[in-house]
PDB file of C-alpha atoms and ligand atoms in Angstrom:
ATOM      1  CA  MET X   1       1.384  -6.575  21.813  1.00 52.00           C
ATOM      2  CA  SER X   2       0.370  -9.148  24.432  1.00 62.00           C
ATOM      3  CA  LEU X   3       2.823 -10.611  26.895  1.00 66.00           C
ATOM      4  CA  LEU X   4       2.289 -13.998  25.279  1.00 64.00           C
ATOM      5  CA  THR X   5       3.209 -12.547  21.875  1.00 60.00           C
ATOM      6  CA  ILE X   6       6.333 -10.952  23.311  1.00 60.00           C
ATOM      7  CA  PHE X   7       7.272 -14.227  24.989  1.00 62.00           C
ATOM      8  CA  LEU X   8       6.709 -16.249  21.816  1.00 56.00           C
ATOM      9  CA  SER X   9       8.517 -13.762  19.613  1.00 56.00           C
ATOM     10  CA  SER X  10      11.542 -13.993  21.891  1.00 58.00           C
ATOM     11  CA  LEU X  11      11.501 -17.783  21.498  1.00 55.00           C
ATOM     12  CA  TYR X  12      10.782 -17.681  17.788  1.00 51.00           C
ATOM     13  CA  PRO X  13      12.164 -14.534  16.203  1.00 51.00           C
ATOM     14  CA  ARG X  14       9.749 -13.412  13.490  1.00 51.00           C
ATOM     15  CA  ARG X  15      12.498 -13.405  10.935  1.00 60.00           C
ATOM     16  CA  LEU X  16      12.519 -17.200  10.994  1.00 72.00           C
ATOM     17  CA  SER X  17       8.814 -17.654  10.382  1.00 84.00           C
ATOM     18  CA  CYS X  18       6.756 -17.190   7.259  1.00 89.00           C
ATOM     19  CA  ASP X  19       4.550 -14.062   7.235  1.00 91.00           C
ATOM     20  CA  LEU X  20       1.677 -15.967   5.646  1.00 93.00           C
ATOM     21  CA  CYS X  21       1.528 -19.451   7.197  1.00 92.00           C
ATOM     22  CA  GLY X  22       3.643 -18.750  10.273  1.00 88.00           C
ATOM     23  CA  ARG X  23       5.555 -21.989   9.886  1.00 85.00           C
ATOM     24  CA  ASP X  24       9.130 -22.138  10.872  1.00 75.00           C
ATOM     25  CA  ALA X  25      10.652 -22.082   7.441  1.00 66.00           C
ATOM     26  CA  ARG X  26      13.969 -21.734   5.738  1.00 62.00           C
ATOM     27  CA  LEU X  27      13.201 -18.442   4.128  1.00 59.00           C
ATOM     28  CA  ASP X  28      13.695 -17.960   0.455  1.00 53.00           C
ATOM     29  CA  THR X  29      16.642 -15.608   0.594  1.00 50.00           C
ATOM     30  CA  GLN X  30      17.002 -15.779  -3.190  1.00 47.00           C
ATOM     31  CA  GLY X  31      13.485 -14.403  -3.624  1.00 53.00           C
ATOM     32  CA  PRO X  32      12.350 -10.817  -3.471  1.00 57.00           C
ATOM     33  CA  GLY X  33      13.435 -10.454   0.170  1.00 69.00           C
ATOM     34  CA  ALA X  34       9.982 -11.139   1.546  1.00 82.00           C
ATOM     35  CA  TYR X  35       9.568 -13.174   4.722  1.00 86.00           C
ATOM     36  CA  LEU X  36       7.674 -15.981   3.035  1.00 88.00           C
ATOM     37  CA  CYS X  37       8.341 -19.683   2.751  1.00 86.00           C
ATOM     38  CA  PRO X  38       8.653 -21.086  -0.776  1.00 85.00           C
ATOM     39  CA  ASP X  39       5.154 -22.657  -0.574  1.00 90.00           C
ATOM     40  CA  CYS X  40       3.492 -19.344   0.283  1.00 91.00           C
ATOM     41  CA  LEU X  41       5.608 -17.397  -2.181  1.00 89.00           C
ATOM     42  CA  GLY X  42       4.267 -19.803  -4.811  1.00 92.00           C
ATOM     43  CA  LYS X  43       0.675 -18.862  -3.930  1.00 95.00           C
ATOM     44  CA  LEU X  44       1.223 -15.215  -4.866  1.00 95.00           C
ATOM     45  CA  GLN X  45       0.792 -14.223  -8.516  1.00 96.00           C
ATOM     46  CA  ARG X  46       2.364 -11.276 -10.291  1.00 95.00           C
ATOM     47  CA  ALA X  47      -0.035  -8.691 -11.697  1.00 95.00           C
ATOM     48  CA  GLU X  48       0.089  -7.890 -15.406  1.00 89.00           C
ATOM     49  CA  GLN X  49       1.153  -4.417 -16.476  1.00 85.00           C
ATOM     50  CA  GLU X  50      -2.158  -2.614 -16.830  1.00 81.00           C
ATOM     51  CA  ILE X  51      -3.581   0.370 -18.658  1.00 90.00           C
ATOM     52  CA  PRO X  52      -4.139   2.900 -15.864  1.00 92.00           C
ATOM     53  CA  PRO X  53      -7.559   4.341 -15.066  1.00 91.00           C
ATOM     54  CA  ASP X  54      -8.163   7.815 -16.534  1.00 91.00           C
ATOM     55  CA  GLY X  55      -6.575  10.356 -14.242  1.00 93.00           C
ATOM     56  CA  LEU X  56      -3.259   8.546 -13.655  1.00 97.00           C
ATOM     57  CA  ASP X  57      -0.219   8.749 -15.931  1.00 97.00           C
ATOM     58  CA  GLY X  58       0.714   5.194 -15.031  1.00 96.00           C
ATOM     59  CA  LEU X  59      -0.148   2.442 -12.584  1.00 96.00           C
ATOM     60  CA  TYR X  60       2.325  -0.151 -11.301  1.00 96.00           C
ATOM     61  CA  ALA X  61       0.853  -3.043  -9.300  1.00 96.00           C
ATOM     62  CA  GLY X  62       2.895  -5.936  -7.977  1.00 96.00           C
ATOM     63  CA  LEU X  63       0.490  -8.771  -7.253  1.00 97.00           C
ATOM     64  CA  LEU X  64      -2.936  -9.996  -8.200  1.00 97.00           C
ATOM     65  CA  TYR X  65      -5.290  -9.607  -5.267  1.00 97.00           C
ATOM     66  CA  ASN X  66      -5.858 -13.348  -4.864  1.00 97.00           C
ATOM     67  CA  ASP X  67      -6.776 -15.236  -1.678  1.00 97.00           C
ATOM     68  CA  ALA X  68      -3.212 -15.413  -0.353  1.00 97.00           C
ATOM     69  CA  ALA X  69      -2.552 -11.712  -1.033  1.00 97.00           C
ATOM     70  CA  ALA X  70      -5.885 -10.772   0.583  1.00 97.00           C
ATOM     71  CA  ILE X  71      -4.920 -12.564   3.804  1.00 97.00           C
ATOM     72  CA  LEU X  72      -1.654 -10.602   3.988  1.00 97.00           C
ATOM     73  CA  ILE X  73      -3.346  -7.278   3.197  1.00 97.00           C
ATOM     74  CA  ARG X  74      -6.144  -7.768   5.757  1.00 96.00           C
ATOM     75  CA  ARG X  75      -3.622  -8.687   8.432  1.00 96.00           C
ATOM     76  CA  PHE X  76      -1.515  -5.668   7.464  1.00 96.00           C
ATOM     77  CA  LYS X  77      -4.406  -3.190   7.653  1.00 94.00           C
ATOM     78  CA  TYR X  78      -6.767  -4.471  10.285  1.00 92.00           C
ATOM     79  CA  HIS X  79      -4.813  -6.702  12.659  1.00 91.00           C
ATOM     80  CA  HIS X  80      -1.842  -4.608  13.755  1.00 90.00           C
ATOM     81  CA  GLY X  81       0.234  -6.031  10.935  1.00 93.00           C
ATOM     82  CA  GLN X  82       2.670  -3.130  10.656  1.00 94.00           C
ATOM     83  CA  TYR X  83       5.513  -5.655  10.601  1.00 91.00           C
ATOM     84  CA  LEU X  84       4.248  -6.876   7.196  1.00 94.00           C
ATOM     85  CA  ALA X  85       5.230  -3.612   5.481  1.00 94.00           C
ATOM     86  CA  GLN X  86       8.677  -4.935   4.616  1.00 91.00           C
ATOM     87  CA  THR X  87       7.401  -8.160   3.053  1.00 92.00           C
ATOM     88  CA  LEU X  88       4.598  -6.426   1.140  1.00 95.00           C
ATOM     89  CA  ALA X  89       6.811  -3.596  -0.094  1.00 95.00           C
ATOM     90  CA  CYS X  90       9.030  -6.212  -1.761  1.00 93.00           C
ATOM     91  CA  PHE X  91       6.200  -6.679  -4.249  1.00 95.00           C
ATOM     92  CA  LEU X  92       5.957  -3.010  -5.225  1.00 95.00           C
ATOM     93  CA  PRO X  93       7.259  -3.141  -8.801  1.00 93.00           C
ATOM     94  CA  GLU X  94       9.769  -1.024 -10.677  1.00 92.00           C
ATOM     95  CA  ILE X  95       8.619   2.582 -10.792  1.00 94.00           C
ATOM     96  CA  PRO X  96       9.096   5.405 -13.310  1.00 94.00           C
ATOM     97  CA  ALA X  97      11.430   8.351 -12.720  1.00 96.00           C
ATOM     98  CA  VAL X  98       9.650  10.629 -10.239  1.00 98.00           C
ATOM     99  CA  ASP X  99      10.646  13.451  -7.892  1.00 98.00           C
ATOM    100  CA  CYS X 100       9.001  12.204  -4.731  1.00 98.00           C
ATOM    101  CA  ILE X 101       6.772   9.556  -3.157  1.00 98.00           C
ATOM    102  CA  VAL X 102       3.460  10.356  -1.460  1.00 98.00           C
ATOM    103  CA  PRO X 103       1.296   7.813   0.392  1.00 98.00           C
ATOM    104  CA  VAL X 104      -2.492   7.885   0.067  1.00 98.00           C
ATOM    105  CA  PRO X 105      -3.432   9.614   3.331  1.00 96.00           C
ATOM    106  CA  LEU X 106      -5.864   8.309   5.906  1.00 93.00           C
ATOM    107  CA  HIS X 107      -8.210  10.708   7.629  1.00 90.00           C
ATOM    108  CA  PRO X 108      -6.593  11.659  10.977  1.00 89.00           C
ATOM    109  CA  ALA X 109      -9.501  10.107  12.929  1.00 89.00           C
ATOM    110  CA  ARG X 110      -9.091   6.801  11.127  1.00 89.00           C
ATOM    111  CA  GLN X 111      -5.334   6.860  11.493  1.00 91.00           C
ATOM    112  CA  LYS X 112      -5.712   7.422  15.230  1.00 91.00           C
ATOM    113  CA  GLN X 113      -8.094   4.482  15.443  1.00 90.00           C
ATOM    114  CA  ARG X 114      -5.781   2.168  13.442  1.00 91.00           C
ATOM    115  CA  GLY X 115      -2.597   3.519  14.955  1.00 93.00           C
ATOM    116  CA  TYR X 116      -0.778   3.802  11.623  1.00 95.00           C
ATOM    117  CA  ASN X 117      -1.270   4.511   7.943  1.00 96.00           C
ATOM    118  CA  GLN X 118      -0.450   1.333   6.041  1.00 97.00           C
ATOM    119  CA  SER X 119       0.241   3.289   2.828  1.00 98.00           C
ATOM    120  CA  LEU X 120       2.802   5.455   4.622  1.00 98.00           C
ATOM    121  CA  LEU X 121       4.637   2.338   5.818  1.00 97.00           C
ATOM    122  CA  LEU X 122       4.783   0.984   2.250  1.00 98.00           C
ATOM    123  CA  ALA X 123       5.782   4.357   0.815  1.00 98.00           C
ATOM    124  CA  GLY X 124       8.573   4.597   3.398  1.00 97.00           C
ATOM    125  CA  GLU X 125       9.973   1.218   2.355  1.00 96.00           C
ATOM    126  CA  LEU X 126       9.798   2.185  -1.319  1.00 97.00           C
ATOM    127  CA  ALA X 127      11.394   5.602  -0.763  1.00 97.00           C
ATOM    128  CA  ARG X 128      14.302   3.931   1.046  1.00 95.00           C
ATOM    129  CA  ARG X 129      14.729   1.375  -1.716  1.00 94.00           C
ATOM    130  CA  GLU X 130      14.647   3.974  -4.511  1.00 96.00           C
ATOM    131  CA  GLY X 131      16.519   6.722  -2.658  1.00 97.00           C
ATOM    132  CA  LEU X 132      13.662   9.169  -3.236  1.00 98.00           C
ATOM    133  CA  PRO X 133      12.149  11.731  -0.865  1.00 98.00           C
ATOM    134  CA  LEU X 134       9.072  10.615   1.073  1.00 98.00           C
ATOM    135  CA  GLU X 135       6.652  13.533   1.313  1.00 98.00           C
ATOM    136  CA  PRO X 136       3.418  12.571   3.066  1.00 97.00           C
ATOM    137  CA  ALA X 137       2.630  16.203   3.943  1.00 97.00           C
ATOM    138  CA  LEU X 138       1.908  17.082   0.288  1.00 98.00           C
ATOM    139  CA  LEU X 139      -1.522  15.481   0.493  1.00 97.00           C
ATOM    140  CA  ILE X 140      -4.128  15.543   3.245  1.00 94.00           C
ATOM    141  CA  ARG X 141      -7.466  13.822   3.575  1.00 93.00           C
ATOM    142  CA  ARG X 142      -9.853  16.545   4.611  1.00 89.00           C
ATOM    143  CA  ARG X 143     -12.972  14.419   4.737  1.00 82.00           C
ATOM    144  CA  ASP X 144     -13.425  10.976   6.237  1.00 82.00           C
ATOM    145  CA  THR X 145     -15.098   8.682   3.752  1.00 80.00           C
ATOM    146  CA  ALA X 146     -16.931   5.395   3.896  1.00 81.00           C
ATOM    147  CA  ASN X 147     -14.621   2.412   3.414  1.00 82.00           C
ATOM    148  CA  GLN X 148     -14.361   1.999  -0.378  1.00 82.00           C
ATOM    149  CA  ALA X 149     -14.502  -1.789   0.026  1.00 79.00           C
ATOM    150  CA  SER X 150     -18.052  -1.438   1.391  1.00 83.00           C
ATOM    151  CA  LEU X 151     -19.259   0.343  -1.775  1.00 85.00           C
ATOM    152  CA  SER X 152     -20.063  -0.701  -5.329  1.00 86.00           C
ATOM    153  CA  ALA X 153     -17.785   0.353  -8.182  1.00 84.00           C
ATOM    154  CA  ASP X 154     -20.374   2.990  -9.207  1.00 87.00           C
ATOM    155  CA  GLU X 155     -20.505   4.525  -5.739  1.00 88.00           C
ATOM    156  CA  ARG X 156     -16.766   4.782  -5.202  1.00 85.00           C
ATOM    157  CA  PRO X 157     -15.781   7.885  -7.229  1.00 84.00           C
ATOM    158  CA  GLY X 158     -18.477  10.019  -5.522  1.00 86.00           C
ATOM    159  CA  ASN X 159     -17.380   8.818  -2.109  1.00 86.00           C
ATOM    160  CA  VAL X 160     -13.818  10.125  -2.504  1.00 88.00           C
ATOM    161  CA  GLN X 161     -14.499  13.071  -4.848  1.00 86.00           C
ATOM    162  CA  GLY X 162     -12.949  16.164  -3.265  1.00 87.00           C
ATOM    163  CA  ALA X 163     -11.809  14.217  -0.195  1.00 92.00           C
ATOM    164  CA  PHE X 164      -8.152  15.169  -0.690  1.00 96.00           C
ATOM    165  CA  ARG X 165      -6.271  18.432  -0.792  1.00 96.00           C
ATOM    166  CA  ALA X 166      -2.685  19.037  -1.891  1.00 97.00           C
ATOM    167  CA  HIS X 167      -0.402  21.743  -0.614  1.00 93.00           C
ATOM    168  CA  GLY X 168       3.253  22.617  -0.340  1.00 96.00           C
ATOM    169  CA  GLN X 169       5.838  21.935  -3.047  1.00 96.00           C
ATOM    170  CA  VAL X 170       3.656  20.315  -5.700  1.00 97.00           C
ATOM    171  CA  ARG X 171       3.989  22.550  -8.773  1.00 98.00           C
ATOM    172  CA  GLY X 172       6.069  21.106 -11.598  1.00 98.00           C
ATOM    173  CA  ARG X 173       6.890  17.881  -9.741  1.00 98.00           C
ATOM    174  CA  ARG X 174       6.449  14.294 -10.855  1.00 98.00           C
ATOM    175  CA  ILE X 175       4.750  12.458  -8.029  1.00 98.00           C
ATOM    176  CA  LEU X 176       4.279   8.771  -7.271  1.00 98.00           C
ATOM    177  CA  LEU X 177       1.313   7.806  -5.085  1.00 98.00           C
ATOM    178  CA  VAL X 178       1.525   4.629  -3.025  1.00 98.00           C
ATOM    179  CA  ASP X 179      -1.368   2.524  -1.740  1.00 98.00           C
ATOM    180  CA  ASP X 180      -1.866  -1.086  -0.674  1.00 97.00           C
ATOM    181  CA  VAL X 181      -4.566  -2.190  -3.141  1.00 97.00           C
ATOM    182  CA  VAL X 182      -6.068  -0.643  -6.266  1.00 96.00           C
ATOM    183  CA  THR X 183      -9.591  -1.760  -7.138  1.00 93.00           C
ATOM    184  CA  THR X 184     -11.453   0.829  -9.222  1.00 93.00           C
ATOM    185  CA  GLY X 185      -8.705   3.428  -8.918  1.00 94.00           C
ATOM    186  CA  ALA X 186     -11.212   5.998  -7.585  1.00 94.00           C
ATOM    187  CA  THR X 187      -9.137   6.877  -4.508  1.00 95.00           C
ATOM    188  CA  LEU X 188      -5.878   7.199  -6.465  1.00 97.00           C
ATOM    189  CA  CYS X 189      -7.592   9.328  -9.120  1.00 97.00           C
ATOM    190  CA  ALA X 190      -9.077  11.653  -6.492  1.00 97.00           C
ATOM    191  CA  CYS X 191      -5.583  12.065  -5.000  1.00 98.00           C
ATOM    192  CA  ALA X 192      -4.119  12.706  -8.471  1.00 98.00           C
ATOM    193  CA  GLU X 193      -6.765  15.331  -9.191  1.00 97.00           C
ATOM    194  CA  ALA X 194      -5.896  17.217  -5.996  1.00 98.00           C
ATOM    195  CA  LEU X 195      -2.191  17.133  -6.897  1.00 98.00           C
ATOM    196  CA  ARG X 196      -2.832  18.296 -10.478  1.00 98.00           C
ATOM    197  CA  GLU X 197      -4.961  21.187  -9.230  1.00 97.00           C
ATOM    198  CA  LYS X 198      -1.825  22.414  -7.460  1.00 97.00           C
ATOM    199  CA  GLY X 199       0.276  22.016 -10.612  1.00 98.00           C
ATOM    200  CA  ALA X 200       1.835  18.538 -10.361  1.00 98.00           C
ATOM    201  CA  ALA X 201       3.655  17.735 -13.635  1.00 98.00           C
ATOM    202  CA  GLY X 202       2.506  14.105 -13.544  1.00 98.00           C
ATOM    203  CA  VAL X 203       1.005  11.603 -11.150  1.00 98.00           C
ATOM    204  CA  TRP X 204       1.734   7.874 -11.189  1.00 98.00           C
ATOM    205  CA  ALA X 205       0.717   5.218  -8.693  1.00 98.00           C
ATOM    206  CA  ALA X 206       2.275   2.054  -7.279  1.00 98.00           C
ATOM    207  CA  THR X 207       0.314  -0.506  -5.291  1.00 98.00           C
ATOM    208  CA  VAL X 208       1.172  -3.871  -3.793  1.00 97.00           C
ATOM    209  CA  CYS X 209      -1.956  -5.485  -5.217  1.00 97.00           C
ATOM    210  CA  SER X 210      -4.391  -4.984  -8.051  1.00 96.00           C
ATOM    211  CA  ALA X 211      -7.989  -6.194  -7.956  1.00 93.00           C
ATOM    212  CA  HIS X 212      -8.476  -4.470 -11.357  1.00 87.00           C
ATOM    213  CA  LYS X 213     -12.098  -3.296 -11.620  1.00 80.00           C
ATOM    214  CA  TRP X 214     -11.873  -0.237 -13.831  1.00 81.00           C
TER     215      TRP X 214
HETATM  216 ZN1   ZN Z   1       4.451 -19.996   4.407  1.00 52.40          ZN
END
């Protein structure tokens, strides 16, 4: 954080500004609890309940991945936007009854480069809200993969196939995966496969956004 940012944030506490447009705004306290002004809140669209890709028992996405949502997600992932976790997690929808919450892991090298795992931040918010255990150690990413966004839908499953490994207390448990955006579902399905190999009783997924290409 730059000195200028620290100075400005002391003058204008973030809580009084909109996470999307940055305007000083009377925040919509009646809304989902997100730090968004009514105008920006109006630009976000709820996702429809969708049939999950094969390999998941259910998929719960909050928002359509439209232009406004994409700005928030890019800022969250690539521009030190950790502070956006709280706003974005407000859009994670109702989830089924599960035993624990597991974020989609980043490869350690990538996490070091970024400084945080955005999915872990979201999963943490959701676990607090639902009063469920957060268990990131159940799943590791053993292979770094090309960024899925840089690949075609056909290339994505092969890119993440076998990239994850589950261990620890997996057998017989109902597990909810959390990620920021689902596009083809290839990453979530590769995670689910690793968890099922270790005996998970069911694997569901919740994401903030859905770009629905499966
Ligand atoms: Zn706004």
